[in-house]
XYZ file of C-alpha atoms in Angstrom:
156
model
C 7.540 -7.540 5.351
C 9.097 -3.668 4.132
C 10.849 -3.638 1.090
C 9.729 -7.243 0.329
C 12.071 -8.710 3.113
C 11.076 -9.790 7.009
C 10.558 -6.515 9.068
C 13.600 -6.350 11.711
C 12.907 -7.323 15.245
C 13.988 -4.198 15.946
C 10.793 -1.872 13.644
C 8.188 0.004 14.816
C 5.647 -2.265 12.598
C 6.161 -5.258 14.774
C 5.230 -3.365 18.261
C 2.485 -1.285 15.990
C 1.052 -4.838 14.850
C 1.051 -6.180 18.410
C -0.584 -3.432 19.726
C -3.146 -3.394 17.279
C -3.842 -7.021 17.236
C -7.508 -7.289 18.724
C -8.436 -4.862 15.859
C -6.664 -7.573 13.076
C -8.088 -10.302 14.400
C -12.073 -8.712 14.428
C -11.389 -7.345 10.632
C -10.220 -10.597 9.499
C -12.276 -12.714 11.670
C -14.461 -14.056 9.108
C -11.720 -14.949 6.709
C -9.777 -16.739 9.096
C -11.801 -19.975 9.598
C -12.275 -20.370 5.350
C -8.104 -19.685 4.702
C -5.078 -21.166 5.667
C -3.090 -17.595 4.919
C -4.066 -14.497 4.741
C -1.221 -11.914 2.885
C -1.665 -8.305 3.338
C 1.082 -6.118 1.675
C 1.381 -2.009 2.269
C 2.797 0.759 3.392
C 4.552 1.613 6.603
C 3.756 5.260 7.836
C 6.444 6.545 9.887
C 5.990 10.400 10.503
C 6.688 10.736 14.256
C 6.065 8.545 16.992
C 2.418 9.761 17.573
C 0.938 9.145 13.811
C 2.667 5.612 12.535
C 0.616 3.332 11.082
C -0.044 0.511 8.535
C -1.998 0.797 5.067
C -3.022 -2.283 4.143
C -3.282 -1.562 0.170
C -3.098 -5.643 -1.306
C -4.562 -8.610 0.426
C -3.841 -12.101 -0.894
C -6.285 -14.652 0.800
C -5.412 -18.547 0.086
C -8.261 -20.842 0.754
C -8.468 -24.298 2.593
C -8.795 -25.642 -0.471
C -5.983 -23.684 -2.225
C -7.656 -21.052 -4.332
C -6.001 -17.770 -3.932
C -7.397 -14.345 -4.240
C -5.735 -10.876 -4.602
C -7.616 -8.153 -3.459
C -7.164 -4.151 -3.245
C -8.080 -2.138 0.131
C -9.542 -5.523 1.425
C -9.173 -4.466 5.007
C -9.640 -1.227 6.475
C -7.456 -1.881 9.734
C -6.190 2.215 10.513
C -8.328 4.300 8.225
C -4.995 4.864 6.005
C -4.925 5.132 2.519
C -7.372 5.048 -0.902
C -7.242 8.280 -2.224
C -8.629 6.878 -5.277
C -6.964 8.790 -8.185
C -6.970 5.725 -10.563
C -5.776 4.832 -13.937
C -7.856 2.471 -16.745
C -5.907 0.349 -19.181
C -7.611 -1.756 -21.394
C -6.455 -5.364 -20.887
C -3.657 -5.163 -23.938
C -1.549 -3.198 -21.737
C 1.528 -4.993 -21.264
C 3.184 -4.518 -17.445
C 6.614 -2.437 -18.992
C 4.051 0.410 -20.603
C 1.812 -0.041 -17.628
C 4.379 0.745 -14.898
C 5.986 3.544 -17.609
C 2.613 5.354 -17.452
C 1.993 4.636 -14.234
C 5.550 6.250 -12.734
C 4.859 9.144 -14.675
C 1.271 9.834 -13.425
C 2.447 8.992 -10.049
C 5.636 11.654 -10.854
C 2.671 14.151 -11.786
C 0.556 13.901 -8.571
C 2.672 13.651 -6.375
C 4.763 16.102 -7.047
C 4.940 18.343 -4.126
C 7.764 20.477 -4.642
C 5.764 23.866 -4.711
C 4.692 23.413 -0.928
C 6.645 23.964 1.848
C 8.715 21.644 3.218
C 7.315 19.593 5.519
C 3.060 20.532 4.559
C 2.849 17.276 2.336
C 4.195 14.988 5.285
C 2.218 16.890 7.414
C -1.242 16.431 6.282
C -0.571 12.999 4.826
C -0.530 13.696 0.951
C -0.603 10.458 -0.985
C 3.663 9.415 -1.853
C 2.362 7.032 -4.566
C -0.194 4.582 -6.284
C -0.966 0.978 -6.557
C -2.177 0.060 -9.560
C -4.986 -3.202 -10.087
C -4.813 -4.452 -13.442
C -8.023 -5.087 -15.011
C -9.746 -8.635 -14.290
C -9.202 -11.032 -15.736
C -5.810 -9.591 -16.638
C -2.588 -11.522 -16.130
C -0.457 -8.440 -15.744
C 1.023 -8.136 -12.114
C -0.440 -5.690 -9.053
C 2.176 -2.561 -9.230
C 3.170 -0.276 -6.495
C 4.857 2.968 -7.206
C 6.077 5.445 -5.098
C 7.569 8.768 -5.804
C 7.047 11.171 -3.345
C 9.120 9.638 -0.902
C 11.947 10.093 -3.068
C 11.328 14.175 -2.696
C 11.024 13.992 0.910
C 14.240 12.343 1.507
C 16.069 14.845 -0.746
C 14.530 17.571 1.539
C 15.505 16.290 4.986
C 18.993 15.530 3.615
């Protein structure tokens, strides 16, 4: 899935995926005999067609038995991703203040406009955060992106 719908036939991911599937399979090998699905949600890196890849940033694993489990950098499929700037709430935190602090942190460090255009895409400077609520917390995973909005603007 990109942009929580079914990737096109048509996308790079699905070719990227297929090419790449030996590599899925041995990560998740030892999951996949103890759970009937495996989830993993992320970002789709599209700078060129010699560096696009896949950051898997959530994992939801559903048991046999039906428990599921939602877990953060789980896998480690194409060495993409966990920068690890990070944010604490305390577990009062409703989700609106939550995702209002965490769009303006995001705002703040990723805010490339002082480069050049082009250096942040470049070298692969982080476009956003996901943000893990604390455990036991019923307050959803959040995913914010910012920087993506710049680099649009610029190639406009």
């Amino acid at each position: 899935m990109i942009d929580n719908v079914p990737a096109p036939k048509a996308h790079p991911i699905n070719e990227f995926v297929a090419d790449h599937e030996a590599k899925i399979r041995e990560v998740t090998a030892e999951d996949l005999g103890s759970h009937r699905e495996i989830v993993i949600a992320g970002r789709w890196h599209d700078n060129g067609d010699e560096t696009q890849s896949f950051e898997p940033y959530l994992t939801r694993k559903i048991t046999n038995e039906g428990t599921a489990k939602t877990a953060r950098y789980d896998y480690e499929f194409f060495g993409v991703g966990g920068f690890r700037f990070s944010l604490d709430f305390h577990p009062g935190v409703d989700g609106e203040l939550a995702f209002e602090t965490m769009t303006a942190a995001t705002a703040h460090h990723t805010d490339y406009s002082h480069l050049r255009p082009g250096l942040a895409e470049a070298v692969g400077l982080p476009t956003g955060v996901v943000w893990y609520p604390v455990v036991p917390s019923e307050l959803p995973f959040l995913v914010v992106e910012h920087a993506n909005k710049i680099f649009k603007r610029r190639s406009a």
